[in-house]
mmCIF file of C-alpha atoms and ligand atoms in Angstrom:
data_model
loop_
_atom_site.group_PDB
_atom_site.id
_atom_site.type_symbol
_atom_site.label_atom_id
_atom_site.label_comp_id
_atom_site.label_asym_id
_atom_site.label_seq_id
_atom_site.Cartn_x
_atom_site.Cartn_y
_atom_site.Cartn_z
ATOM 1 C CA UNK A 807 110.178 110.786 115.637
ATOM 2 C CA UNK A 808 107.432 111.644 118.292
ATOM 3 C CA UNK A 809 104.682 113.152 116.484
ATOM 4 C CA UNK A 810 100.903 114.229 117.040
ATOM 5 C CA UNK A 811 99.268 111.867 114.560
ATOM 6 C CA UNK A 812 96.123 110.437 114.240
ATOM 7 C CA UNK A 813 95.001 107.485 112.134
ATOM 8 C CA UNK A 814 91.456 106.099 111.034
ATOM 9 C CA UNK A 815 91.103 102.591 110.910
ATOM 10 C CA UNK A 816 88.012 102.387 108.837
ATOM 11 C CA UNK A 817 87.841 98.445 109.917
ATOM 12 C CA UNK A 818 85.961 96.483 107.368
ATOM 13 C CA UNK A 819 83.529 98.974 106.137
ATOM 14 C CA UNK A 820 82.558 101.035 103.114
ATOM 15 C CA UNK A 821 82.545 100.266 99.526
ATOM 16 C CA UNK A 822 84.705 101.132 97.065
ATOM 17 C CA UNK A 823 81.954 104.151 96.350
ATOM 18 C CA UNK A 824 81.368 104.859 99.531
ATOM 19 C CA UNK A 825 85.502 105.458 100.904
ATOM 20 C CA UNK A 826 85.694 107.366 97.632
ATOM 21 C CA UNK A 827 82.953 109.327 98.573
ATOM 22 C CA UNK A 828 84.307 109.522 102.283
ATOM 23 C CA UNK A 829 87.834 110.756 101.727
ATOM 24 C CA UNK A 830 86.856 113.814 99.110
ATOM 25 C CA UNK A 831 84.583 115.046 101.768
ATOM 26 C CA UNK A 832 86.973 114.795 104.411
ATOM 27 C CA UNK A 833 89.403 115.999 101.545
ATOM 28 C CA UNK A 834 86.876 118.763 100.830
ATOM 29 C CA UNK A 835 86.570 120.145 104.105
ATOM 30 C CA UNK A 836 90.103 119.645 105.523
ATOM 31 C CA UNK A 837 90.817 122.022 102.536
ATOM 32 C CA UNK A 838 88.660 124.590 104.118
ATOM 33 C CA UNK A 839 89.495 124.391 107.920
ATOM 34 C CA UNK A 840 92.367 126.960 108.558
ATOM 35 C CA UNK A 841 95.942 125.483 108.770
ATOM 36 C CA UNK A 842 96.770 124.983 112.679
ATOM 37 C CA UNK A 843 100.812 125.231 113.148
ATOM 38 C CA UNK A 844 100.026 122.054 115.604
ATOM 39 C CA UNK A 845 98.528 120.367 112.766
ATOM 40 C CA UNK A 846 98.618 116.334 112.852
ATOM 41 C CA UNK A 847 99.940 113.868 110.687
ATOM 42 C CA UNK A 848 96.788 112.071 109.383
ATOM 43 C CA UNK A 849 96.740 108.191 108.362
ATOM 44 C CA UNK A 850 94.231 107.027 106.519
ATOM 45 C CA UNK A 851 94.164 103.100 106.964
ATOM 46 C CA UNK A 852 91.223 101.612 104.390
ATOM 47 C CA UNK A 853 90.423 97.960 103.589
ATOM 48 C CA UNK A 854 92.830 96.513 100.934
ATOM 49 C CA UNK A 855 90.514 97.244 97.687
ATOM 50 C CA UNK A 856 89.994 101.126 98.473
ATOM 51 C CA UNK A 857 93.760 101.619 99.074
ATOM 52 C CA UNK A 858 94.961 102.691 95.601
ATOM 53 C CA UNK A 859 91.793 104.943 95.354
ATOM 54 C CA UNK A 860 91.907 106.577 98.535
ATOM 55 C CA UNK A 861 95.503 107.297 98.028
ATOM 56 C CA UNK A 862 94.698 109.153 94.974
ATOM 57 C CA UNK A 863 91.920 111.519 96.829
ATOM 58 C CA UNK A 864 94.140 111.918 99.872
ATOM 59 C CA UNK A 865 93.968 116.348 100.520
ATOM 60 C CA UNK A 866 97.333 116.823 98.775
ATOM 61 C CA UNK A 867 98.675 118.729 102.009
ATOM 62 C CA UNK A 868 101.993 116.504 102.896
ATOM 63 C CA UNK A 869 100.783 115.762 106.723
ATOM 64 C CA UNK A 870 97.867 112.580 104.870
ATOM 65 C CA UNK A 871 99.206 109.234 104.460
ATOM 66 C CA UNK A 872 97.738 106.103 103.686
ATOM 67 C CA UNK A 873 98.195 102.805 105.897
ATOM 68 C CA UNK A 874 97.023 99.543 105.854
ATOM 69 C CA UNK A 875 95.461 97.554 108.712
ATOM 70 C CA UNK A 876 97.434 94.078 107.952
ATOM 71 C CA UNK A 877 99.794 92.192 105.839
ATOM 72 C CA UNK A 878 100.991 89.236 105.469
ATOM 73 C CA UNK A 879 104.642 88.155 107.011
ATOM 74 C CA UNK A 880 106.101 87.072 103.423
ATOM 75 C CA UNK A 881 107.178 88.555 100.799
ATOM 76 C CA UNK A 882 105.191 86.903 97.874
ATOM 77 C CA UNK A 883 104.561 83.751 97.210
ATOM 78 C CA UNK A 884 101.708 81.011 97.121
ATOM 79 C CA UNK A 885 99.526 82.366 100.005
ATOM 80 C CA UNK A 886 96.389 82.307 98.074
ATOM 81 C CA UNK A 887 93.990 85.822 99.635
ATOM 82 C CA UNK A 888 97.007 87.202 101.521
ATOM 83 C CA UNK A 889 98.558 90.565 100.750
ATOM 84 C CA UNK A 890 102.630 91.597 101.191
ATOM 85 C CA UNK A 891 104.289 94.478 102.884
ATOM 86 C CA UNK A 892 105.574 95.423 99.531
ATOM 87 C CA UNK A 893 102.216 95.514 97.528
ATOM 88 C CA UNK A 894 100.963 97.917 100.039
ATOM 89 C CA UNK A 895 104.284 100.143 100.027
ATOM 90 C CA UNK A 896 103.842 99.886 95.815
ATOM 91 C CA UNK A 897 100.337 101.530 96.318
ATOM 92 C CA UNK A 898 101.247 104.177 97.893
ATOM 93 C CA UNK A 899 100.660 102.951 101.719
ATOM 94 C CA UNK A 900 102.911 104.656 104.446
ATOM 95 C CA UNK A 901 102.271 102.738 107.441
ATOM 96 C CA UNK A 902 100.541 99.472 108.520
ATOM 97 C CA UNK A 903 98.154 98.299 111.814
ATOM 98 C CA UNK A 904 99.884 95.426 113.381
ATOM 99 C CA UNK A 905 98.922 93.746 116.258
ATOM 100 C CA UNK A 906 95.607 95.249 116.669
ATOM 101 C CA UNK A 907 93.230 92.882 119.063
ATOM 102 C CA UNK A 908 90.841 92.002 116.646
ATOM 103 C CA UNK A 909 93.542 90.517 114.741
ATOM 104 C CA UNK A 910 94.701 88.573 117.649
ATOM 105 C CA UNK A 911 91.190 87.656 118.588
ATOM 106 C CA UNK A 912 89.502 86.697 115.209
ATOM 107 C CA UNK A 913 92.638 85.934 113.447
ATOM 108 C CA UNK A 914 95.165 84.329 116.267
ATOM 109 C CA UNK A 915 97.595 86.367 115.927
ATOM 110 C CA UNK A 916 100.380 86.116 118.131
ATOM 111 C CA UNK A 917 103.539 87.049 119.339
ATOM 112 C CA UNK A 918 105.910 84.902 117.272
ATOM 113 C CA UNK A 919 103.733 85.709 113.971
ATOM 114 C CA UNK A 920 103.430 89.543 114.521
ATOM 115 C CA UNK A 921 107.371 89.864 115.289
ATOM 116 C CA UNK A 922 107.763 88.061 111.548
ATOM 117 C CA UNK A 923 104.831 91.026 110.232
ATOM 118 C CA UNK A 924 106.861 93.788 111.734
ATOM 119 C CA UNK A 925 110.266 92.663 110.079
ATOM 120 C CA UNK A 926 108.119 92.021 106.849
ATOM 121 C CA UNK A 927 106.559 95.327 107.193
ATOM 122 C CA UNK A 928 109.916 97.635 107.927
ATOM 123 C CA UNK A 929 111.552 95.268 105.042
ATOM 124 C CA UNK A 930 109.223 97.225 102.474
ATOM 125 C CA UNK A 931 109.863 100.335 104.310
ATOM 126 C CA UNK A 932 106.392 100.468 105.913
ATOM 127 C CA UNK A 933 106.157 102.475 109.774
ATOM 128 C CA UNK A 934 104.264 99.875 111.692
ATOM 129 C CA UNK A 935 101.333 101.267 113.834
ATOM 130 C CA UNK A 936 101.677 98.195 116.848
ATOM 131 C CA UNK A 937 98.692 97.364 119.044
ATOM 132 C CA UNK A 938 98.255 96.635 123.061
ATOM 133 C CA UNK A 939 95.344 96.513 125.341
ATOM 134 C CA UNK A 940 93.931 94.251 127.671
ATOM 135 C CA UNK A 941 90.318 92.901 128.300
ATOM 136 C CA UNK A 942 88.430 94.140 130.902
ATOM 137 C CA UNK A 943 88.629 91.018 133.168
ATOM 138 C CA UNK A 944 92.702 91.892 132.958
ATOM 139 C CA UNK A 945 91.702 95.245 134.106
ATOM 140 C CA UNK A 946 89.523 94.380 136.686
ATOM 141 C CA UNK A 947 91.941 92.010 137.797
ATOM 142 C CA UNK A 948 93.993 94.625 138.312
ATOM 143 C CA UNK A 949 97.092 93.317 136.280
ATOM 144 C CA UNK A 950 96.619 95.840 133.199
ATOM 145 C CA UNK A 951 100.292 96.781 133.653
ATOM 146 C CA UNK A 952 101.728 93.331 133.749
ATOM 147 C CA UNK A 953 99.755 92.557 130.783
ATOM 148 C CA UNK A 954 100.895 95.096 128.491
ATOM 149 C CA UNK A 955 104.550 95.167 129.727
ATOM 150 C CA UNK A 956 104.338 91.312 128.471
ATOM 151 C CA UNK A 957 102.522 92.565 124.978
ATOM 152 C CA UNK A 958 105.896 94.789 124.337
ATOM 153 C CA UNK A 959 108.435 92.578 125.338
ATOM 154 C CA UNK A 960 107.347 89.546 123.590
ATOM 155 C CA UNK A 961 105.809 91.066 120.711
ATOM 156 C CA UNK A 962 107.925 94.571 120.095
ATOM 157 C CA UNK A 963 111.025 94.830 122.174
ATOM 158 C CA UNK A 964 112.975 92.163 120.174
ATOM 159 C CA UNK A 965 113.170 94.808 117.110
ATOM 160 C CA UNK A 966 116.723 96.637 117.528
ATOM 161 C CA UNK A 967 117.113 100.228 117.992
ATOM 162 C CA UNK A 968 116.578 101.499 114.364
ATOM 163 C CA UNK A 969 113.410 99.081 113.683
ATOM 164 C CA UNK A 970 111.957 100.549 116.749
ATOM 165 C CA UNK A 971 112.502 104.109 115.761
ATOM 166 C CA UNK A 972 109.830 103.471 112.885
ATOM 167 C CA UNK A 973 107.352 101.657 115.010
ATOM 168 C CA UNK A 974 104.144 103.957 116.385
ATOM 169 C CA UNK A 975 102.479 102.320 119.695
ATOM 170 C CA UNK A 976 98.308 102.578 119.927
ATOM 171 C CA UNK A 977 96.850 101.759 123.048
ATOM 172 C CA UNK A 978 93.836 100.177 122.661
ATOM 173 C CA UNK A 979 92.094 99.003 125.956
ATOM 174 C CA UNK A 980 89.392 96.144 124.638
ATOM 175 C CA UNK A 981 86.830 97.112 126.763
ATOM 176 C CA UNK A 982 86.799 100.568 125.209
ATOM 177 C CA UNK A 983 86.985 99.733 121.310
ATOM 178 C CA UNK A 984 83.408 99.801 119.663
ATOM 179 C CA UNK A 985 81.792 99.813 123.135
ATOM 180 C CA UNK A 986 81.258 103.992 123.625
ATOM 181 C CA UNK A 987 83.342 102.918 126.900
ATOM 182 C CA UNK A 988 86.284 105.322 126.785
ATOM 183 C CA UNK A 989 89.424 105.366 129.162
ATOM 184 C CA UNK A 990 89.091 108.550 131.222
ATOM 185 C CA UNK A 991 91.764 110.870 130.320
ATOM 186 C CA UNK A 992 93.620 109.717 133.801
ATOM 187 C CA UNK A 993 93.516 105.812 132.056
ATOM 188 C CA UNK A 994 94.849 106.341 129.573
ATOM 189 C CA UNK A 995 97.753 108.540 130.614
ATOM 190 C CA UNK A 996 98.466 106.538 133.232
ATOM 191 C CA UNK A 997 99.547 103.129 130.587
ATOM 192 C CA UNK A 998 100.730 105.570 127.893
ATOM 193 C CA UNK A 999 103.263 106.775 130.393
ATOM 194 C CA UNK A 1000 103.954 103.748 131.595
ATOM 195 C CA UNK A 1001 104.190 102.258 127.853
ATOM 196 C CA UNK A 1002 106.712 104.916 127.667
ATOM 197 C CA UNK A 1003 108.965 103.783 131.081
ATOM 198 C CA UNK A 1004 109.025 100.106 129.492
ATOM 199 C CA UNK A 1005 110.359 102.044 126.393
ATOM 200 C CA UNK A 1006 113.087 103.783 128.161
ATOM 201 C CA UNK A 1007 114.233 100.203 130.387
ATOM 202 C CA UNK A 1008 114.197 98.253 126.758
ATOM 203 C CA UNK A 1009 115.823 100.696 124.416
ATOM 204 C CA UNK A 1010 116.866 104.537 126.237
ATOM 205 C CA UNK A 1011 115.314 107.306 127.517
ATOM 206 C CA UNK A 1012 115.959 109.038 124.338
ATOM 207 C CA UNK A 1013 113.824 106.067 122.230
ATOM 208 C CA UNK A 1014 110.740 105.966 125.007
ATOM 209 C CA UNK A 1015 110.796 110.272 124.214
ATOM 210 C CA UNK A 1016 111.115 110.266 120.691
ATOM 211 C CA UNK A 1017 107.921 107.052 120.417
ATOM 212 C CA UNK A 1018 104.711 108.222 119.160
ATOM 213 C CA UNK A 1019 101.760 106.729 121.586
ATOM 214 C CA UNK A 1020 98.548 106.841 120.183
ATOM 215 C CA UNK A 1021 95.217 106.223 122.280
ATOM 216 C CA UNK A 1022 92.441 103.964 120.492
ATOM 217 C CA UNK A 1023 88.661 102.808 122.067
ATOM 218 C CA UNK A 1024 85.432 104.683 121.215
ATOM 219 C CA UNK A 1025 87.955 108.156 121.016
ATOM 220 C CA UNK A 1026 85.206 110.629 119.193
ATOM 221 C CA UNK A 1027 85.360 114.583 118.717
ATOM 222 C CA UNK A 1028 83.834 115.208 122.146
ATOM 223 C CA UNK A 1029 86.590 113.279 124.184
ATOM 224 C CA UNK A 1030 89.483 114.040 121.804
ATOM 225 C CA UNK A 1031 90.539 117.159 122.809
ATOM 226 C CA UNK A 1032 91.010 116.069 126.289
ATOM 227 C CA UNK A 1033 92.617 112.697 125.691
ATOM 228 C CA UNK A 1034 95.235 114.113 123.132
ATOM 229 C CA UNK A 1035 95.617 117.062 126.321
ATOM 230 C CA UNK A 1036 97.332 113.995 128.230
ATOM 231 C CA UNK A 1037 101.139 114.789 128.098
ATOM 232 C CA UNK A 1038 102.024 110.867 127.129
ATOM 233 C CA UNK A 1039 99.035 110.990 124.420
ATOM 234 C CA UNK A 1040 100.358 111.865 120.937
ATOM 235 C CA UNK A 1041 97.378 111.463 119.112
ATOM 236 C CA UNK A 1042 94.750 108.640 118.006
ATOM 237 C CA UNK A 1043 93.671 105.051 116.587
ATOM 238 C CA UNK A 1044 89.889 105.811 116.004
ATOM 239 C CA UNK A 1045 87.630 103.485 114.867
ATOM 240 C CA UNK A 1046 83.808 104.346 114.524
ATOM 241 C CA UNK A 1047 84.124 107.803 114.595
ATOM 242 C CA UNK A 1048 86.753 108.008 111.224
ATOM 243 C CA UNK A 1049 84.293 106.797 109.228
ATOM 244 C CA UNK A 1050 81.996 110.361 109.391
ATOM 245 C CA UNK A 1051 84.287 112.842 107.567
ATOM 246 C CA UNK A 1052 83.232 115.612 110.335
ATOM 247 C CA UNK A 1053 83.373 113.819 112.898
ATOM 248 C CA UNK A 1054 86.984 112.938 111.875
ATOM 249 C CA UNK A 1055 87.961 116.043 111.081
ATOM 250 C CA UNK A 1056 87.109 117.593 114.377
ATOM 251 C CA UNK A 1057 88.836 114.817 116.102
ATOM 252 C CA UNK A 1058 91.943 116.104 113.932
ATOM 253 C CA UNK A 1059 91.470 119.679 114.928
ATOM 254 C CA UNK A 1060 91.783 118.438 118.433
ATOM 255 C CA UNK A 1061 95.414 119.455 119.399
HETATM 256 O O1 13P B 468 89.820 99.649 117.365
HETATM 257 C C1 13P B 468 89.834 100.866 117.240
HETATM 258 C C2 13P B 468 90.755 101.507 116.290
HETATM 259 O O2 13P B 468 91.716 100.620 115.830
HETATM 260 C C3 13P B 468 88.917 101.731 118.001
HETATM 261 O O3 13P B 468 87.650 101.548 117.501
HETATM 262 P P1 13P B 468 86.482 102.543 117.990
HETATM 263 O O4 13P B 468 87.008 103.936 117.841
HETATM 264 O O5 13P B 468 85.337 102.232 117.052
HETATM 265 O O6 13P B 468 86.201 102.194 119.412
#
């Protein structure tokens, strides 16, 4: 169901001590900002050893949730260092990154092995949060919309209708993660709505309403507000900026 929602992808940073100490301030002073009837749902995505902890400290208001930022596509099994849909459900996590471009970068992720992550992850009941975003030279090519029309058909459109219905979509232009480079407003409503229209063709109209589309590159509490103003922006990925629990919670108090 569309949603205003905003998630933190803390990346690989902070300590055990350190997210512990993160989350109760964020916990602390979420508990003292007034509750806004346009509140969003909050998702909390931590590296894999902080997830049981941070869970715990989560501000006990029902809109938090925990999420991790990968898994692996099977079940269990003799994949020495890898980590299964179903040991991040059993600690409590809610949703799970997929598809994000450092992934696909670092890790070469592609296509075919991000379509077996998303069945693994909505197997263990997890809502996958599902990456696109091109490089600059794409954009400066001027073939950003080809590009990410071919990033959700190959890696999102084969789910059917009821996998779909669980699956959040985060733009994430390249050029704009970790580089202070934001998408104007105008940038990134234009792709979110026309993420949206490639909804609609592949699924219905209903589906391509109902999505959650989250904007992610260097989003921070001054260029929130505006961004999430964008009638096809539901909310955000944020990187840098959710690991200062102020900063965060400003960008949260952005709707
Ligand atoms: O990649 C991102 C979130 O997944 C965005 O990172 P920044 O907010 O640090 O640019």
């Amino acid at each position: 169901m569309r949603q205003n929602l905003v998630a933190g992808n803390w990346k690989m940073n902070l300590t055990y001590p350190e997210g512990m100490a993160l989350v109760e301030e964020m916990a602390r002073l979420a508990g003292e900002a007034a509750p806004a009837a346009n509140a969003p749902q909050v998702v909390i995505c931590p590296p894999f050893p902080l997830l049981h902890g941070v869970g715990q400290l989560l501000p006990k208001s029902a809109n938090f949730h925990l999420g991790a930022q990968n898994c692996h596509q099977k079940e269990s099994g003799a994949f020495t260092g890898e980590v299964s849909a179903s040991m991040l459900a059993s600690v409590g996590c809610e949703y799970v990154i997929l598809g994000h471009s450092e992934r696909r970068q670092y890790f070469g992720e592609d296509d075919k092995l991000l379509g077996q992550k998303l069945k693994a992850a909505l197997a263990a009941g997890l809502k996958p949060i599902f990456c696109v975003g091109e490089s600059l030279d794409t954009r400066e090519a001027d073939e950003t919309f080809d590009y990410i029309a071919k990033q959700l058909t190959d890696g999102l459109f084969h789910l059917s209708n009821e996998e779909f219905a669980q699956v959040t979509v985060a733009y994430e232009p390249i050029w704009a993660i970790g580089t202070g480079r934001t998408a104007t407003s105008a940038q990134a409503q234009e792709v979110h709505a026309f993420i949206r229209e490639q909804i609609a063709r592949a699924y219905d109209a209903q589906a391509a309403l109902d999505t959650t589309i989250l904007y992610g590159g260097s989003a921070n509490a001054q260029n929130a507000k505006e961004l999430f103003a964008q009638p096809d922006v539901d909310g955000g990925l944020i990187g840098g900026a959710s690991l200062k629990a102020a900063d965060f919670l400003a960008i949260i108090q952005s709707f």
